[in-house]
CSV table of C-alpha atoms in Angstrom, one decimal:
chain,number,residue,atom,x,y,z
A,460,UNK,CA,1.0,-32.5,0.5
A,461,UNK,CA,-0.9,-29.5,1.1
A,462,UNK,CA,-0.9,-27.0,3.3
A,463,UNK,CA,-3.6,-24.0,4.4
A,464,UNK,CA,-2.0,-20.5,5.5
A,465,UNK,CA,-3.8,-18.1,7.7
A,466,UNK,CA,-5.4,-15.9,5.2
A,467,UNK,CA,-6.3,-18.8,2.6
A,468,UNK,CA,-3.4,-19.3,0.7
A,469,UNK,CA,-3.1,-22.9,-0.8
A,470,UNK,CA,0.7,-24.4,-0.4
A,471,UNK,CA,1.2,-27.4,-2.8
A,472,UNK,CA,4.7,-29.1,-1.2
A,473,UNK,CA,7.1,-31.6,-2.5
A,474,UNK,CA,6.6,-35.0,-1.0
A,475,UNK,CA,9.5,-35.2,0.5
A,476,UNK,CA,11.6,-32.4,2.8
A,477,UNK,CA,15.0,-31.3,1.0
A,478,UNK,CA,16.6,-30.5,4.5
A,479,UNK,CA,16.1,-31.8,8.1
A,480,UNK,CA,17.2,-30.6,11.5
A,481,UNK,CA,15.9,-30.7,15.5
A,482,UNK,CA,13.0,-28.7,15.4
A,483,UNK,CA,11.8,-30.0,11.8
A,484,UNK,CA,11.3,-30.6,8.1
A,485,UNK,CA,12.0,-28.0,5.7
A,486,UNK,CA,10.3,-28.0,1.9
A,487,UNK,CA,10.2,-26.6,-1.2
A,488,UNK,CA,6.8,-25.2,-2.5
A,489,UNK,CA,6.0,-26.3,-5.9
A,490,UNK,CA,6.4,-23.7,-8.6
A,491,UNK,CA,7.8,-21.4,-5.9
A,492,UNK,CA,11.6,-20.9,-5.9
A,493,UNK,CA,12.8,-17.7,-2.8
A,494,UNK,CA,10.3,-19.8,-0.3
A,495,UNK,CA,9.8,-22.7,1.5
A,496,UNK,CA,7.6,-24.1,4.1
A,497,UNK,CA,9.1,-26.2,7.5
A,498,UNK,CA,6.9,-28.3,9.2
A,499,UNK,CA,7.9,-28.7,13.0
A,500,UNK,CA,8.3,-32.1,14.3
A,501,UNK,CA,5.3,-32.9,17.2
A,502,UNK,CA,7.5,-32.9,19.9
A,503,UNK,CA,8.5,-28.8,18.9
A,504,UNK,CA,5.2,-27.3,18.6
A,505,UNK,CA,3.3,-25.8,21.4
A,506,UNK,CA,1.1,-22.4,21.6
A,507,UNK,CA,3.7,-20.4,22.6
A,508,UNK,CA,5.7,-21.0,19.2
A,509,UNK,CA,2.5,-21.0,17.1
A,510,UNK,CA,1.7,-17.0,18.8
A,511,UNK,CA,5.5,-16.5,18.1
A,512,UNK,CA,5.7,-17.2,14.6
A,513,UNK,CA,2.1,-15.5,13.8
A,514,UNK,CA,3.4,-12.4,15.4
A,515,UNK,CA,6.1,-12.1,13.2
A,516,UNK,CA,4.2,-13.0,10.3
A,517,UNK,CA,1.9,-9.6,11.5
A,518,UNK,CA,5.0,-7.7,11.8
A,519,UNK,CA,8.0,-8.6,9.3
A,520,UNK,CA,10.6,-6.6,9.4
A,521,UNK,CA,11.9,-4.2,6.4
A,522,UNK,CA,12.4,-5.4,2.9
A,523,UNK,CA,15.9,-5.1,2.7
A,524,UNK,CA,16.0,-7.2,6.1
A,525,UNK,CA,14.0,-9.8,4.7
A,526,UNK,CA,16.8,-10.2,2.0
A,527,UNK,CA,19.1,-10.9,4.5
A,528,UNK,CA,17.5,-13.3,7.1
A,529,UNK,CA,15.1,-16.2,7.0
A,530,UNK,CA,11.5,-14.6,8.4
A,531,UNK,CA,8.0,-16.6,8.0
A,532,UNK,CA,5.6,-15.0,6.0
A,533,UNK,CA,2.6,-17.4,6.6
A,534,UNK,CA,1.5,-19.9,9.0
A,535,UNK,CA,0.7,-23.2,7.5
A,536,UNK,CA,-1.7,-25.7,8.8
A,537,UNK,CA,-3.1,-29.0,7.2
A,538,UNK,CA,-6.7,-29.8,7.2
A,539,UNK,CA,-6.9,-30.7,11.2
A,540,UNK,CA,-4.9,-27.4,11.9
């Protein structure tokens, strides 16, 4: 599968998720091993979410924080957004 980020990056995934919970799917990005990508399940998205997490892509916290706690660094879409 691949995915789209905001600014153009290209995310080739594994085909299948190596971990599942409520809100979603988590996966590894090929060839990439300190990241991963989760894909929400339809019934978790909604604007408010998507404005959320694209916020705190804009405005990640310091490095030595990121170390510590899991913070997206991209928003992913597929082809239909």
């Amino acid at each position: 599968m691949i995915l789209y980020g905001i600014r153009g990056q290209q995310y080739q995934l594994d085909r299948k998720p190596f971990s599942s919970g409520g809100e979603g799917d988590v996966f590894r990005i090929a060839g990439v091993n300190d990241k991963v990508v989760k894909i929400y399940h339809q019934g978790h998205t909604s604007g408010e979410l998507e404005e959320k997490i694209k916020l705190m892509v804009r405005k990640p916290p310091s490095s030595n924080i990121l170390n510590q706690v899991a913070w997206p660094l991209d928003v992913v879409y597929d082809t239909s957004k």
